[in-house]
Tab-separated table of C-alpha atoms and ligand atoms in Angstrom:
chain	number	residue	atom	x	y	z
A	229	UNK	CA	125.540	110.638	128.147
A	230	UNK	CA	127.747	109.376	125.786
A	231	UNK	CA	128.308	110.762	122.404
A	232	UNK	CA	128.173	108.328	119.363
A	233	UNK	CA	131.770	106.535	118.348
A	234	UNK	CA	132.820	104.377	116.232
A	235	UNK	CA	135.689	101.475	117.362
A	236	UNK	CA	137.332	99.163	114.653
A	237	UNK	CA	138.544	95.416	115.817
A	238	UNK	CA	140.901	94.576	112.897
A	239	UNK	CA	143.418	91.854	112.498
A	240	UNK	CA	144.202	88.543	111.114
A	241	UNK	CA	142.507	85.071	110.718
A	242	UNK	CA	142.243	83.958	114.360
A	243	UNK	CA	143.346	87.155	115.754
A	244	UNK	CA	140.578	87.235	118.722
A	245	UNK	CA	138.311	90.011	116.772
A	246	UNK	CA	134.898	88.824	116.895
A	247	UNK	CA	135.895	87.393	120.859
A	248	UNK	CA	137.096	90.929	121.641
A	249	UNK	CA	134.233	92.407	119.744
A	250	UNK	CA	131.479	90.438	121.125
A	251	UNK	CA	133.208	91.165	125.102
A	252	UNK	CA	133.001	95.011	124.325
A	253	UNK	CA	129.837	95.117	123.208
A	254	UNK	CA	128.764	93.150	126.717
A	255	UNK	CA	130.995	95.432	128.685
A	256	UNK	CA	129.230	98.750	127.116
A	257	UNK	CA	125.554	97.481	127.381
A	258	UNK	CA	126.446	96.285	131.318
A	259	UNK	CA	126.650	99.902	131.677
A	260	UNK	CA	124.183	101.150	129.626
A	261	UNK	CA	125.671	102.226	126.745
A	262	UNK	CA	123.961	101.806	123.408
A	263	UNK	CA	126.290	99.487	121.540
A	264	UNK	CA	125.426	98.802	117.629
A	265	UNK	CA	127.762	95.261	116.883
A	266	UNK	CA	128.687	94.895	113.408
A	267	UNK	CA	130.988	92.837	111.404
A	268	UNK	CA	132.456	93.249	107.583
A	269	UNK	CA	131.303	92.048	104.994
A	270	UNK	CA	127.971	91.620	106.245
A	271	UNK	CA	125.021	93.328	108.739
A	272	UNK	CA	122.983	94.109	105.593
A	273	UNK	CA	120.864	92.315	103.452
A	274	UNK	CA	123.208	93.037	100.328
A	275	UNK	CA	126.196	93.004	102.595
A	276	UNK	CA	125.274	89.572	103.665
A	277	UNK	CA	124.310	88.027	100.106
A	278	UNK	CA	128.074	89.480	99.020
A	279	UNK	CA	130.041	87.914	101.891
A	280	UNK	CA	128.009	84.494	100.736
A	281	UNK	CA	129.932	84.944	97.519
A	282	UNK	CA	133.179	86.636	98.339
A	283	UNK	CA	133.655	83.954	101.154
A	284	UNK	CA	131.462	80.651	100.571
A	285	UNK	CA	131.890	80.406	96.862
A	286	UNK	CA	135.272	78.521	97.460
A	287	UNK	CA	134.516	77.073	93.894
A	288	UNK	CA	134.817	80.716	92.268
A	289	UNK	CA	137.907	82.308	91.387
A	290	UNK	CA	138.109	85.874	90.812
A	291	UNK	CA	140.111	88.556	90.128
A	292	UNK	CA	141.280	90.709	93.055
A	293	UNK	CA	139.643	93.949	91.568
A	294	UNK	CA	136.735	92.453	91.459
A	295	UNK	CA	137.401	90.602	95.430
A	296	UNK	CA	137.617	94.526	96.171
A	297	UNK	CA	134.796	95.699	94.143
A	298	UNK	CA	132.090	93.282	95.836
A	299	UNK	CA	133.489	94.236	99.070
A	300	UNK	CA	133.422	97.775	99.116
A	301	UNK	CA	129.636	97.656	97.148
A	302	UNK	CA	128.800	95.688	100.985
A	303	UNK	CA	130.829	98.495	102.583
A	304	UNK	CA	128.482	101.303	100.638
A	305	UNK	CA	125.215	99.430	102.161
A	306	UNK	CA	127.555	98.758	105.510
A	307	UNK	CA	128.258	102.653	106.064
A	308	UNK	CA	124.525	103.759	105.222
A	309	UNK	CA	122.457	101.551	106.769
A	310	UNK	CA	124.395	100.288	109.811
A	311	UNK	CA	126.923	102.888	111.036
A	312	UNK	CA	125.474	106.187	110.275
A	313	UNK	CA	122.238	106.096	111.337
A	314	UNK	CA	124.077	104.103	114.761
A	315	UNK	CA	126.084	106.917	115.156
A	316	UNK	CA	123.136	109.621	114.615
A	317	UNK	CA	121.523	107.991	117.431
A	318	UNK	CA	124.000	108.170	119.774
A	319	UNK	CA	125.267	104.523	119.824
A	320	UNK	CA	128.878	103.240	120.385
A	321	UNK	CA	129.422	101.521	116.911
A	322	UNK	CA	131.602	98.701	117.252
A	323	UNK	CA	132.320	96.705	113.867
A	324	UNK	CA	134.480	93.599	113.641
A	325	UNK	CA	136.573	95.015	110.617
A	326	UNK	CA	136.523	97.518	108.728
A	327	UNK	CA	138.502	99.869	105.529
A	328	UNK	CA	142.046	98.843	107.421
A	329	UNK	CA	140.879	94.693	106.364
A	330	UNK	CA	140.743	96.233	102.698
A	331	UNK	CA	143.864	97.498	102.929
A	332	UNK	CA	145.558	94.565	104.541
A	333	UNK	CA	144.068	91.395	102.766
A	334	UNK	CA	143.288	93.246	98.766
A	335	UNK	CA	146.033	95.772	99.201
A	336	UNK	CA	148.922	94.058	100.715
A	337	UNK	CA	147.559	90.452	100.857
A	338	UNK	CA	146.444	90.518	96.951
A	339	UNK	CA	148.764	92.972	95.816
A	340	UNK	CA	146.603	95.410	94.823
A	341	UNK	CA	147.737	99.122	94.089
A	342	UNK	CA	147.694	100.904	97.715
A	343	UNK	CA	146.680	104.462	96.280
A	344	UNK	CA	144.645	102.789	93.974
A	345	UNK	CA	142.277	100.845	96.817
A	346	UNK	CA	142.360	103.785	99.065
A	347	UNK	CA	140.743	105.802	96.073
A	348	UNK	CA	138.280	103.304	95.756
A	349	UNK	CA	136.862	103.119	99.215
A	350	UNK	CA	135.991	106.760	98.887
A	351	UNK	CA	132.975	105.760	97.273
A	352	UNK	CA	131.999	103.308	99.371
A	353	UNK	CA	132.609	105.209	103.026
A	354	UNK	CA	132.929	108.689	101.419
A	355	UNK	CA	133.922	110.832	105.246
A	356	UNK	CA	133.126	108.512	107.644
A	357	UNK	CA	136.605	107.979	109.897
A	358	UNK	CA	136.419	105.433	113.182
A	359	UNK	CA	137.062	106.904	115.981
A	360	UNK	CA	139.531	103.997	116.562
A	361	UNK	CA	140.966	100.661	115.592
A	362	UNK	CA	142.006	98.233	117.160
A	363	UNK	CA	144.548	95.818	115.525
A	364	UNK	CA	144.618	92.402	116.893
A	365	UNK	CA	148.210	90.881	116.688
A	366	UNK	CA	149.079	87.458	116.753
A	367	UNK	CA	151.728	85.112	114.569
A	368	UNK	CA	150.135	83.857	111.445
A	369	UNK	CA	150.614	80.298	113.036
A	370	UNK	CA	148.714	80.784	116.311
A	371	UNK	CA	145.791	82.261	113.953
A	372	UNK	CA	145.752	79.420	111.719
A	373	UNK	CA	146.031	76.980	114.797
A	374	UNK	CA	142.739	79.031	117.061
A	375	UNK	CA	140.666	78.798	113.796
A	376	UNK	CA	141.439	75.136	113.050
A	377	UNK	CA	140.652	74.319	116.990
A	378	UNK	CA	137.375	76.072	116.773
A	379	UNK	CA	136.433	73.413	113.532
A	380	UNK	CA	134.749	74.690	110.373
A	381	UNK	CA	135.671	74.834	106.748
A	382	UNK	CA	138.382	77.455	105.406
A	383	UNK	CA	136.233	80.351	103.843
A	384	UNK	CA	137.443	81.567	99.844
A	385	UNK	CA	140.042	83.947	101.480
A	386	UNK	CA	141.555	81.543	104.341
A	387	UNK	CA	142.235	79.302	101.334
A	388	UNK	CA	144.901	81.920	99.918
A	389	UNK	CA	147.374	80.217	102.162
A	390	UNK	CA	150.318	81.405	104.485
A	391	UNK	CA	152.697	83.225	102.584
A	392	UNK	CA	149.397	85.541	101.775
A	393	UNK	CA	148.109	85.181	105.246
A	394	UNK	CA	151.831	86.432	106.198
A	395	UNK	CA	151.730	89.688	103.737
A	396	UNK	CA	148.332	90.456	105.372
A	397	UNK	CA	149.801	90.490	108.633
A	398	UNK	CA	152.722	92.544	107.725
A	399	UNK	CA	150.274	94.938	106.077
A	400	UNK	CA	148.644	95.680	108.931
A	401	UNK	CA	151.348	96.081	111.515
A	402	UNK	CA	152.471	99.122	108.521
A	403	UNK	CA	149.142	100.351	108.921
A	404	UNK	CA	149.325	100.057	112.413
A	405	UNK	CA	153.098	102.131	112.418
A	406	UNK	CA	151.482	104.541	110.322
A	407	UNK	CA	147.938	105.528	111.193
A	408	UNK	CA	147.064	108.057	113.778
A	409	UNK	CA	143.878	106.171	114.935
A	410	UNK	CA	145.433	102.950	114.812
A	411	UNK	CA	146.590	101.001	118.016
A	412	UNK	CA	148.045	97.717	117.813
A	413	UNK	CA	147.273	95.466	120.730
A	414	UNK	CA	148.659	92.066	121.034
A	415	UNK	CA	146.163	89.320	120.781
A	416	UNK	CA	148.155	86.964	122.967
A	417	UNK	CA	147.044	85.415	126.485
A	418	UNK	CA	143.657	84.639	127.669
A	419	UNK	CA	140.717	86.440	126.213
A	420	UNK	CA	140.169	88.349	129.132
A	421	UNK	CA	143.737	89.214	129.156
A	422	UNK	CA	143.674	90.472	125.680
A	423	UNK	CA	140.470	92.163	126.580
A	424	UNK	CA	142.389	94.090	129.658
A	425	UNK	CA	144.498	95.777	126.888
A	426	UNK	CA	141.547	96.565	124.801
A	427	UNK	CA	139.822	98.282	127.356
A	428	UNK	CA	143.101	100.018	128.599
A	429	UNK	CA	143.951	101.299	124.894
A	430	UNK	CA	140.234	102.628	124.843
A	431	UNK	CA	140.461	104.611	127.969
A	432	UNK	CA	143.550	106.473	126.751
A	433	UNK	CA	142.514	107.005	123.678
A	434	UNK	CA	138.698	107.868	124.000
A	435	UNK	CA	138.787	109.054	127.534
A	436	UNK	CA	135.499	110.595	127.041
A	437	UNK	CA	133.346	107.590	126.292
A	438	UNK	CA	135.501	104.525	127.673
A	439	UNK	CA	137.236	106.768	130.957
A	440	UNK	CA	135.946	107.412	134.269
A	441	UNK	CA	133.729	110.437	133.222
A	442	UNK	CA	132.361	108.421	130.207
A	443	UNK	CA	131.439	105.190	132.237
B	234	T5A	N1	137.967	90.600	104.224
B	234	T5A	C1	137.132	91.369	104.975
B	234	T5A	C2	138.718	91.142	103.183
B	234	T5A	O1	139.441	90.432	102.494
B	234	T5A	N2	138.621	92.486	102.953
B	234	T5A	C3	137.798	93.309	103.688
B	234	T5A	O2	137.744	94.534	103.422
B	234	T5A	C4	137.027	92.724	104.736
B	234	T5A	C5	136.112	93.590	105.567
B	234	T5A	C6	136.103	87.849	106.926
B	234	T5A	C7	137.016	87.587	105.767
B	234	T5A	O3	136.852	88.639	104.823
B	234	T5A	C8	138.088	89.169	104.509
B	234	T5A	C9	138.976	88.863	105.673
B	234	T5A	C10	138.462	87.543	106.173
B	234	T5A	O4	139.120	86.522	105.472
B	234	T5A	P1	135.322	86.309	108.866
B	234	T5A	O5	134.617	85.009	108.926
B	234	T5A	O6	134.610	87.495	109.401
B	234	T5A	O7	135.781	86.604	107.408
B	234	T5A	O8	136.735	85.972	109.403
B	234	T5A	P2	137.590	86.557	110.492
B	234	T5A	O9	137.193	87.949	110.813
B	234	T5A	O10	138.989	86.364	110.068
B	234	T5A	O11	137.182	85.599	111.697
B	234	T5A	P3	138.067	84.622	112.478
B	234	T5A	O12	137.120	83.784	113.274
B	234	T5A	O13	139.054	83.929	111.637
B	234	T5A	O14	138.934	85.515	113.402
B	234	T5A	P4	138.653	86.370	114.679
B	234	T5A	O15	137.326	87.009	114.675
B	234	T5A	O16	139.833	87.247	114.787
B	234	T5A	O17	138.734	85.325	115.864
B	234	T5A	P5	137.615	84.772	116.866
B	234	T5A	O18	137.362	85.737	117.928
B	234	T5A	O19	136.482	84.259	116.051
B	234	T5A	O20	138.444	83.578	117.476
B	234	T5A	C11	138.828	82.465	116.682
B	234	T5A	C12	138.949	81.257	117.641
B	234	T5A	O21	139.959	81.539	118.609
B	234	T5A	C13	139.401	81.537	119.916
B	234	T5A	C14	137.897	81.685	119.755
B	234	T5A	O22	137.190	81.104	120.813
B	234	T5A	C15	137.658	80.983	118.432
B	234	T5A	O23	137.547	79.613	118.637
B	234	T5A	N3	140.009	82.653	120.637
B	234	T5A	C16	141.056	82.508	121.457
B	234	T5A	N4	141.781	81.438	121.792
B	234	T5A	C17	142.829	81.643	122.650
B	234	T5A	N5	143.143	82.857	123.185
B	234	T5A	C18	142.439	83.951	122.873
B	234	T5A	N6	142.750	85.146	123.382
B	234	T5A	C19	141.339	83.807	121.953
B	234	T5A	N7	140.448	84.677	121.419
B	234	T5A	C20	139.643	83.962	120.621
């Protein structure tokens, strides 16, 4: 049976993560795998009342430590009441972002202090270390261009703009150079295409769950 594991999608605006996301979590139940689906900020009841405010208030301006301070108080609620007990029960956690967004879009993106943000998400997911992420890559432009398609308003953070949007990108394909967990799959093609890659990344890296034996 398989053990519980925790997967990351990460990446831009547009990137493909909730798509990808949504297509693992199908591909893991088709088998019978207990899959918890997640995204950040949100999946709790204080999680979700702080992404109405750090994303819908597009009248509010605020500054970034306090952009990272209501996201990592949804993160605290995130990590207790949605991944651990998922992972105590065996499930396959898979969250549509994660600590790396933090990094990327306050870090990077706002200019926050890197050291500074990294000591601050202690509190918030004290041990807890995915298994895995997954960065979804694709130019700023074909991001902005997907999310447009797909209609809707620009949440608080969209609204920073491209040159930001830009530095958030470039943040994460650092993070992606640097991590040891981190894979960086390009979010190009067709979303089954793009899903190929996920699925192939999975199976080397977490042969036990997502490899023959596991599935
Ligand atoms: N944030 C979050 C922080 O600043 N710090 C943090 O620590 C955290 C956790 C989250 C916002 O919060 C910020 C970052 C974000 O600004 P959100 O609504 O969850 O906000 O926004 P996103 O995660 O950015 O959602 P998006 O919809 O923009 O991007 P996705 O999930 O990457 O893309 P997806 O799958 O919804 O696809 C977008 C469109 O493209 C199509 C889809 O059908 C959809 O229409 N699409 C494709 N089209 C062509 N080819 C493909 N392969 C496609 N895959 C999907």
């Amino acid at each position: 049976m398989v053990k519980g594991c925790f997967v990351v999608l990460e990446g831009g605006e547009g990137a493909g993560k909730s798509t990808q996301a949504a297509l693992l979590a199908r591909w893991l139940r088709d088998r019978g795998v207990p899959c918890t689906l997640a995204r950040e900020p949100g999946s709790t009841a204080v999680g979700e009342a702080i992404r109405e405010v750090v994303l819908g208030r597009t009248d509010l301006e605020m500054p970034a430590e306090s952009e990272l301070l209501l996201i990592l108080a949804a993160r605290a609620a995130f990590v207790r009441e949605v991944v651990r007990p998922a992972l105590a029960r065996g499930d396959v956690v898979v969250a549509d972002r994660f600590d790396l967004s933090t990094l990327a879009y306050q870090g990077y993106g706002r200019g926050l202090d890197l050291a500074r943000v990294r000591a601050a998400m202690e509190v918030a997911t004290g041990d807890l270390r995915p298994d895995l992420y997954l960065v979804l890559d694709v130019p700023v432009e074909e991001g902005v261009a997907r999310r447009r398609a797909a209609g809707g308003s620009e949440d608080r953070i969209e609204r920073a703009g491209a040159d930001f949007l830009r530095a958030v990108r470039d943040g994460y394909l650092e993070l992606a150079e640097a991590g040891e967990r981190v894979e960086l799959v390009s979010g190009l093609g067709s979303p089954l295409r793009v899903q190929e890659r996920v699925l192939g990344c999975l199976r080397r890296r977490l042969p036990d769950v997502f490899g023959p034996r596991g599935n």
